[in-house]
PDB file of C-alpha atoms in Angstrom:
ATOM      1  CA  MET A   1      -1.382   4.292  23.066  1.00  0.00           C
ATOM      2  CA  ASP A   2      -5.006   5.296  23.532  1.00  0.00           C
ATOM      3  CA  ASN A   3      -7.235   2.255  23.751  1.00  0.00           C
ATOM      4  CA  VAL A   4     -10.432   2.695  21.720  1.00  0.00           C
ATOM      5  CA  TYR A   5     -11.842  -0.642  22.956  1.00  0.00           C
ATOM      6  CA  SER A   6     -13.031  -1.695  26.392  1.00  0.00           C
ATOM      7  CA  GLU A   7     -11.342  -4.492  28.317  1.00  0.00           C
ATOM      8  CA  GLY A   8     -12.318  -7.879  26.899  1.00  0.00           C
ATOM      9  CA  GLN A   9     -13.567  -6.365  23.629  1.00  0.00           C
ATOM     10  CA  LEU A  10     -11.640  -7.519  20.562  1.00  0.00           C
ATOM     11  CA  CYS A  11     -10.562  -4.792  18.162  1.00  0.00           C
ATOM     12  CA  MET A  12     -11.235  -6.794  14.999  1.00  0.00           C
ATOM     13  CA  GLU A  13     -14.802  -7.952  15.527  1.00  0.00           C
ATOM     14  CA  PHE A  14     -15.938  -6.150  12.403  1.00  0.00           C
ATOM     15  CA  THR A  15     -19.529  -5.930  11.255  1.00  0.00           C
ATOM     16  CA  ASN A  16     -20.434  -7.016   7.730  1.00  0.00           C
ATOM     17  CA  GLU A  17     -21.204  -3.390   6.911  1.00  0.00           C
ATOM     18  CA  GLU A  18     -17.722  -2.290   8.022  1.00  0.00           C
ATOM     19  CA  ILE A  19     -16.016  -5.037   6.008  1.00  0.00           C
ATOM     20  CA  MET A  20     -18.086  -4.191   2.934  1.00  0.00           C
ATOM     21  CA  ASN A  21     -17.645  -0.390   3.208  1.00  0.00           C
ATOM     22  CA  TYR A  22     -13.963  -0.175   4.134  1.00  0.00           C
ATOM     23  CA  LEU A  23     -12.449  -3.254   2.496  1.00  0.00           C
ATOM     24  CA  VAL A  24     -14.638  -4.966  -0.121  1.00  0.00           C
ATOM     25  CA  GLU A  25     -15.963  -1.868  -1.916  1.00  0.00           C
ATOM     26  CA  PRO A  26     -12.528  -0.168  -2.148  1.00  0.00           C
ATOM     27  CA  LEU A  27     -10.998  -3.430  -3.433  1.00  0.00           C
ATOM     28  CA  LYS A  28     -13.725  -3.705  -6.086  1.00  0.00           C
ATOM     29  CA  LYS A  29     -12.377  -0.483  -7.617  1.00  0.00           C
ATOM     30  CA  HIS A  30      -9.371  -2.488  -8.838  1.00  0.00           C
ATOM     31  CA  SER A  31     -10.501  -3.613 -12.288  1.00  0.00           C
ATOM     32  CA  ASN A  32      -8.267  -6.678 -12.426  1.00  0.00           C
ATOM     33  CA  ILE A  33      -9.657  -8.523  -9.399  1.00  0.00           C
ATOM     34  CA  CYS A  34     -12.896 -10.244  -8.446  1.00  0.00           C
ATOM     35  CA  VAL A  35     -13.673  -9.607  -4.772  1.00  0.00           C
ATOM     36  CA  LYS A  36     -16.148 -11.821  -2.908  1.00  0.00           C
ATOM     37  CA  ALA A  37     -17.362 -11.766   0.695  1.00  0.00           C
ATOM     38  CA  LEU A  38     -17.700 -15.355   1.940  1.00  0.00           C
ATOM     39  CA  THR A  39     -19.235 -17.179   4.907  1.00  0.00           C
ATOM     40  CA  LEU A  40     -17.489 -19.730   7.141  1.00  0.00           C
ATOM     41  CA  ASP A  41     -18.430 -22.503   4.675  1.00  0.00           C
ATOM     42  CA  GLU A  42     -17.004 -20.363   1.828  1.00  0.00           C
ATOM     43  CA  LYS A  43     -20.330 -19.500   0.198  1.00  0.00           C
ATOM     44  CA  GLU A  44     -20.813 -15.978  -1.104  1.00  0.00           C
ATOM     45  CA  VAL A  45     -22.624 -13.789   1.432  1.00  0.00           C
ATOM     46  CA  GLN A  46     -26.154 -13.188   0.155  1.00  0.00           C
ATOM     47  CA  ASP A  47     -27.894 -12.249   3.380  1.00  0.00           C
ATOM     48  CA  THR A  48     -26.866  -9.574   5.870  1.00  0.00           C
ATOM     49  CA  ASN A  49     -27.456 -12.107   8.665  1.00  0.00           C
ATOM     50  CA  GLU A  50     -24.624 -14.307   7.357  1.00  0.00           C
ATOM     51  CA  GLN A  51     -21.359 -13.254   9.017  1.00  0.00           C
ATOM     52  CA  ILE A  52     -18.477 -12.531   6.653  1.00  0.00           C
ATOM     53  CA  ARG A  53     -15.593 -14.842   7.552  1.00  0.00           C
ATOM     54  CA  TYR A  54     -13.451 -14.456   4.409  1.00  0.00           C
ATOM     55  CA  VAL A  55     -12.913 -11.894   1.683  1.00  0.00           C
ATOM     56  CA  SER A  56     -11.562 -13.510  -1.474  1.00  0.00           C
ATOM     57  CA  ILE A  57      -9.468 -11.117  -3.546  1.00  0.00           C
ATOM     58  CA  ASP A  58      -7.835 -13.275  -6.210  1.00  0.00           C
ATOM     59  CA  GLU A  59      -8.612 -16.984  -6.400  1.00  0.00           C
ATOM     60  CA  ASP A  60      -5.732 -17.647  -8.834  1.00  0.00           C
ATOM     61  CA  LYS A  61      -3.186 -16.402  -6.285  1.00  0.00           C
ATOM     62  CA  ASP A  62      -5.146 -17.833  -3.340  1.00  0.00           C
ATOM     63  CA  CYS A  63      -5.330 -14.259  -2.030  1.00  0.00           C
ATOM     64  CA  TYR A  64      -7.871 -13.684   0.722  1.00  0.00           C
ATOM     65  CA  PHE A  65      -8.586 -12.282   4.188  1.00  0.00           C
ATOM     66  CA  SER A  66      -9.673 -14.444   7.112  1.00  0.00           C
ATOM     67  CA  PHE A  67     -11.462 -12.765  10.042  1.00  0.00           C
ATOM     68  CA  LEU A  68     -11.258 -14.351  13.510  1.00  0.00           C
ATOM     69  CA  GLY A  69     -12.009 -11.392  15.815  1.00  0.00           C
ATOM     70  CA  PHE A  70      -8.730 -11.552  17.753  1.00  0.00           C
ATOM     71  CA  GLN A  71      -6.780 -11.842  14.504  1.00  0.00           C
ATOM     72  CA  THR A  72      -7.211 -11.061  10.834  1.00  0.00           C
ATOM     73  CA  SER A  73      -4.903 -12.678   8.305  1.00  0.00           C
ATOM     74  CA  LEU A  74      -4.173 -11.821   4.700  1.00  0.00           C
ATOM     75  CA  PHE A  75      -3.008 -14.781   2.637  1.00  0.00           C
ATOM     76  CA  VAL A  76      -1.222 -14.204  -0.667  1.00  0.00           C
ATOM     77  CA  LEU A  77       1.096 -16.422  -2.721  1.00  0.00           C
ATOM     78  CA  GLU A  78       1.219 -19.000   0.098  1.00  0.00           C
ATOM     79  CA  GLU A  79       2.329 -16.389   2.663  1.00  0.00           C
ATOM     80  CA  GLU A  80       0.376 -15.174   5.695  1.00  0.00           C
ATOM     81  CA  PHE A  81       0.319 -11.580   6.927  1.00  0.00           C
ATOM     82  CA  MET A  82      -1.081 -11.521  10.481  1.00  0.00           C
ATOM     83  CA  PHE A  83      -2.834  -8.631  12.244  1.00  0.00           C
ATOM     84  CA  ILE A  84      -3.277  -9.604  15.904  1.00  0.00           C
ATOM     85  CA  ASP A  85      -5.243  -7.739  18.573  1.00  0.00           C
ATOM     86  CA  ASP A  86      -2.659  -6.266  20.968  1.00  0.00           C
ATOM     87  CA  GLU A  87      -4.424  -7.858  23.951  1.00  0.00           C
ATOM     88  CA  ALA A  88      -4.443 -11.301  22.290  1.00  0.00           C
ATOM     89  CA  LYS A  89      -0.689 -11.291  21.584  1.00  0.00           C
ATOM     90  CA  GLU A  90       0.112 -12.723  25.013  1.00  0.00           C
ATOM     91  CA  ASP A  91      -1.770 -15.890  23.990  1.00  0.00           C
ATOM     92  CA  ILE A  92       0.050 -16.236  20.660  1.00  0.00           C
ATOM     93  CA  VAL A  93       3.118 -18.489  20.623  1.00  0.00           C
ATOM     94  CA  SER A  94       5.930 -18.810  18.107  1.00  0.00           C
ATOM     95  CA  SER A  95       4.342 -21.877  16.496  1.00  0.00           C
ATOM     96  CA  HIS A  96       1.400 -19.636  15.479  1.00  0.00           C
ATOM     97  CA  THR A  97       3.616 -16.983  13.910  1.00  0.00           C
ATOM     98  CA  TYR A  98       6.509 -19.067  12.556  1.00  0.00           C
ATOM     99  CA  GLY A  99       7.098 -18.290   8.885  1.00  0.00           C
ATOM    100  CA  ASN A 100       4.432 -15.568   8.863  1.00  0.00           C
ATOM    101  CA  VAL A 101       4.658 -11.779   8.708  1.00  0.00           C
ATOM    102  CA  VAL A 102       3.216 -10.274  11.913  1.00  0.00           C
ATOM    103  CA  TYR A 103       2.171  -6.606  11.900  1.00  0.00           C
ATOM    104  CA  GLU A 104       3.449  -5.126  15.190  1.00  0.00           C
ATOM    105  CA  GLY A 105       1.879  -1.691  14.977  1.00  0.00           C
ATOM    106  CA  SER A 106      -0.798  -0.938  17.539  1.00  0.00           C
ATOM    107  CA  LEU A 107      -4.350  -1.753  16.471  1.00  0.00           C
ATOM    108  CA  ARG A 108      -6.303  -0.988  19.656  1.00  0.00           C
ATOM    109  CA  ASP A 109      -5.773   2.747  19.156  1.00  0.00           C
ATOM    110  CA  LYS A 110      -7.509   2.571  15.763  1.00  0.00           C
ATOM    111  CA  SER A 111     -11.197   2.455  14.878  1.00  0.00           C
ATOM    112  CA  HIS A 112     -12.560  -0.422  12.797  1.00  0.00           C
ATOM    113  CA  LYS A 113     -12.523   1.903   9.802  1.00  0.00           C
ATOM    114  CA  GLU A 114      -8.828   2.731  10.333  1.00  0.00           C
ATOM    115  CA  ILE A 115      -7.864  -0.938  10.794  1.00  0.00           C
ATOM    116  CA  LEU A 116      -9.726  -2.004   7.646  1.00  0.00           C
ATOM    117  CA  GLU A 117      -8.235   0.908   5.679  1.00  0.00           C
ATOM    118  CA  LEU A 118      -4.756  -0.234   6.775  1.00  0.00           C
ATOM    119  CA  MET A 119      -5.572  -3.757   5.595  1.00  0.00           C
ATOM    120  CA  TYR A 120      -6.889  -2.353   2.326  1.00  0.00           C
ATOM    121  CA  GLN A 121      -3.654  -0.395   1.772  1.00  0.00           C
ATOM    122  CA  ILE A 122      -1.503  -3.473   2.361  1.00  0.00           C
ATOM    123  CA  SER A 123      -3.705  -5.736   0.232  1.00  0.00           C
ATOM    124  CA  SER A 124      -3.661  -3.147  -2.589  1.00  0.00           C
ATOM    125  CA  ILE A 125       0.117  -3.451  -2.660  1.00  0.00           C
ATOM    126  CA  LEU A 126       0.043  -7.247  -2.688  1.00  0.00           C
ATOM    127  CA  VAL A 127      -2.814  -7.846  -5.131  1.00  0.00           C
ATOM    128  CA  ASN A 128      -0.689  -7.247  -8.242  1.00  0.00           C
ATOM    129  CA  VAL A 129       2.392  -9.061  -6.980  1.00  0.00           C
ATOM    130  CA  LYS A 130       3.793 -11.880  -9.117  1.00  0.00           C
ATOM    131  CA  GLU A 131       6.468 -12.955  -6.636  1.00  0.00           C
ATOM    132  CA  LEU A 132       7.492 -12.113  -3.110  1.00  0.00           C
ATOM    133  CA  GLU A 133      10.404 -12.910  -0.857  1.00  0.00           C
ATOM    134  CA  ILE A 134      10.390 -12.260   2.883  1.00  0.00           C
ATOM    135  CA  GLU A 135      13.435 -11.398   4.965  1.00  0.00           C
ATOM    136  CA  GLU A 136      12.835 -11.605   8.716  1.00  0.00           C
ATOM    137  CA  ARG A 137      15.015 -10.047  11.417  1.00  0.00           C
ATOM    138  CA  LYS A 138      14.275 -10.839  15.064  1.00  0.00           C
ATOM    139  CA  VAL A 139      14.167  -7.692  17.183  1.00  0.00           C
ATOM    140  CA  SER A 140      13.144  -8.943  20.647  1.00  0.00           C
ATOM    141  CA  GLN A 141      11.001 -11.353  22.588  1.00  0.00           C
ATOM    142  CA  THR A 142      10.453  -9.247  25.694  1.00  0.00           C
ATOM    143  CA  GLY A 143       6.979  -9.511  27.192  1.00  0.00           C
ATOM    144  CA  ILE A 144       5.430 -11.638  24.458  1.00  0.00           C
ATOM    145  CA  GLN A 145       5.317 -15.342  23.636  1.00  0.00           C
ATOM    146  CA  TYR A 146       6.711 -15.067  20.118  1.00  0.00           C
ATOM    147  CA  PRO A 147       9.719 -13.154  18.754  1.00  0.00           C
ATOM    148  CA  LYS A 148       9.048  -9.602  17.592  1.00  0.00           C
ATOM    149  CA  CYS A 149      10.470  -9.162  14.085  1.00  0.00           C
ATOM    150  CA  GLU A 150      11.060  -6.622  11.377  1.00  0.00           C
ATOM    151  CA  TYR A 151      10.295  -7.730   7.836  1.00  0.00           C
ATOM    152  CA  ASN A 152      11.549  -6.705   4.434  1.00  0.00           C
ATOM    153  CA  VAL A 153       9.062  -8.031   1.894  1.00  0.00           C
ATOM    154  CA  LYS A 154      10.628  -7.881  -1.569  1.00  0.00           C
ATOM    155  CA  LEU A 155       8.024  -7.760  -4.324  1.00  0.00           C
ATOM    156  CA  ILE A 156       7.831  -8.107  -8.072  1.00  0.00           C
ATOM    157  CA  SER A 157       4.690  -6.391  -9.320  1.00  0.00           C
ATOM    158  CA  ASP A 158       3.064  -5.775 -12.684  1.00  0.00           C
ATOM    159  CA  VAL A 159       2.001  -2.315 -11.528  1.00  0.00           C
ATOM    160  CA  ILE A 160       4.721  -0.835  -9.309  1.00  0.00           C
ATOM    161  CA  GLU A 161       8.296  -1.217 -10.519  1.00  0.00           C
ATOM    162  CA  LYS A 162      10.492   0.442  -7.897  1.00  0.00           C
ATOM    163  CA  GLY A 163      10.363   2.053  -4.502  1.00  0.00           C
ATOM    164  CA  SER A 164       9.329   1.079  -1.009  1.00  0.00           C
ATOM    165  CA  ILE A 165       6.625   1.685   1.570  1.00  0.00           C
ATOM    166  CA  SER A 166       6.617   0.912   5.274  1.00  0.00           C
ATOM    167  CA  PHE A 167       3.847  -0.069   7.685  1.00  0.00           C
ATOM    168  CA  SER A 168       5.220  -0.220  11.246  1.00  0.00           C
ATOM    169  CA  ASN A 169       7.664  -3.171  11.253  1.00  0.00           C
ATOM    170  CA  ILE A 170       6.982  -4.251   7.645  1.00  0.00           C
ATOM    171  CA  LEU A 171       8.909  -2.736   4.740  1.00  0.00           C
ATOM    172  CA  PHE A 172       7.642  -3.519   1.243  1.00  0.00           C
ATOM    173  CA  THR A 173      10.351  -3.119  -1.405  1.00  0.00           C
ATOM    174  CA  PHE A 174       9.487  -3.246  -5.093  1.00  0.00           C
ATOM    175  CA  LYS A 175      12.084  -4.636  -7.455  1.00  0.00           C
ATOM    176  CA  ASP A 176      12.341  -5.432 -11.154  1.00  0.00           C
ATOM    177  CA  ASN A 177      13.294  -8.962 -10.154  1.00  0.00           C
ATOM    178  CA  LEU A 178      14.240 -10.899  -7.048  1.00  0.00           C
ATOM    179  CA  ASP A 179      17.992 -11.433  -6.968  1.00  0.00           C
TER     180      ASP A 179
END
């Protein structure tokens, strides 16, 4: 893995411009959602000096991103999808990740643009989901504080009826209904 970031630098300390260009604007192209960039106190960002802390995608489904620098989370249908800086993983314990989907692909070898595009791709899949069911399989716990898992996220969507797509350790499977 080539490390794009210097030691001590977090790979998800995005600028407002990066969040707007690579996540918010692409999401706005989906006609069925209302995307908003929000501050820490959940007010819509009006000024470029106000740091974006959340990106709300669909208020009805409580679907949004939360940006913490060492971690970015996507919340949808009461589930959390976690993207954690590789160097911060040693400080994450199982109580932080329990019940959540943790992306285990490397992030430090990606630019901010590439990381945000990955998050956009995953959120584009989840934005039209009516239901989801997560199957978790523990793979290992070597060298980290929490168990490394593979996930099969079964989805019912209004847009995509069948098929699957994989991102590192996360497999999204589209079904007509959840059995």
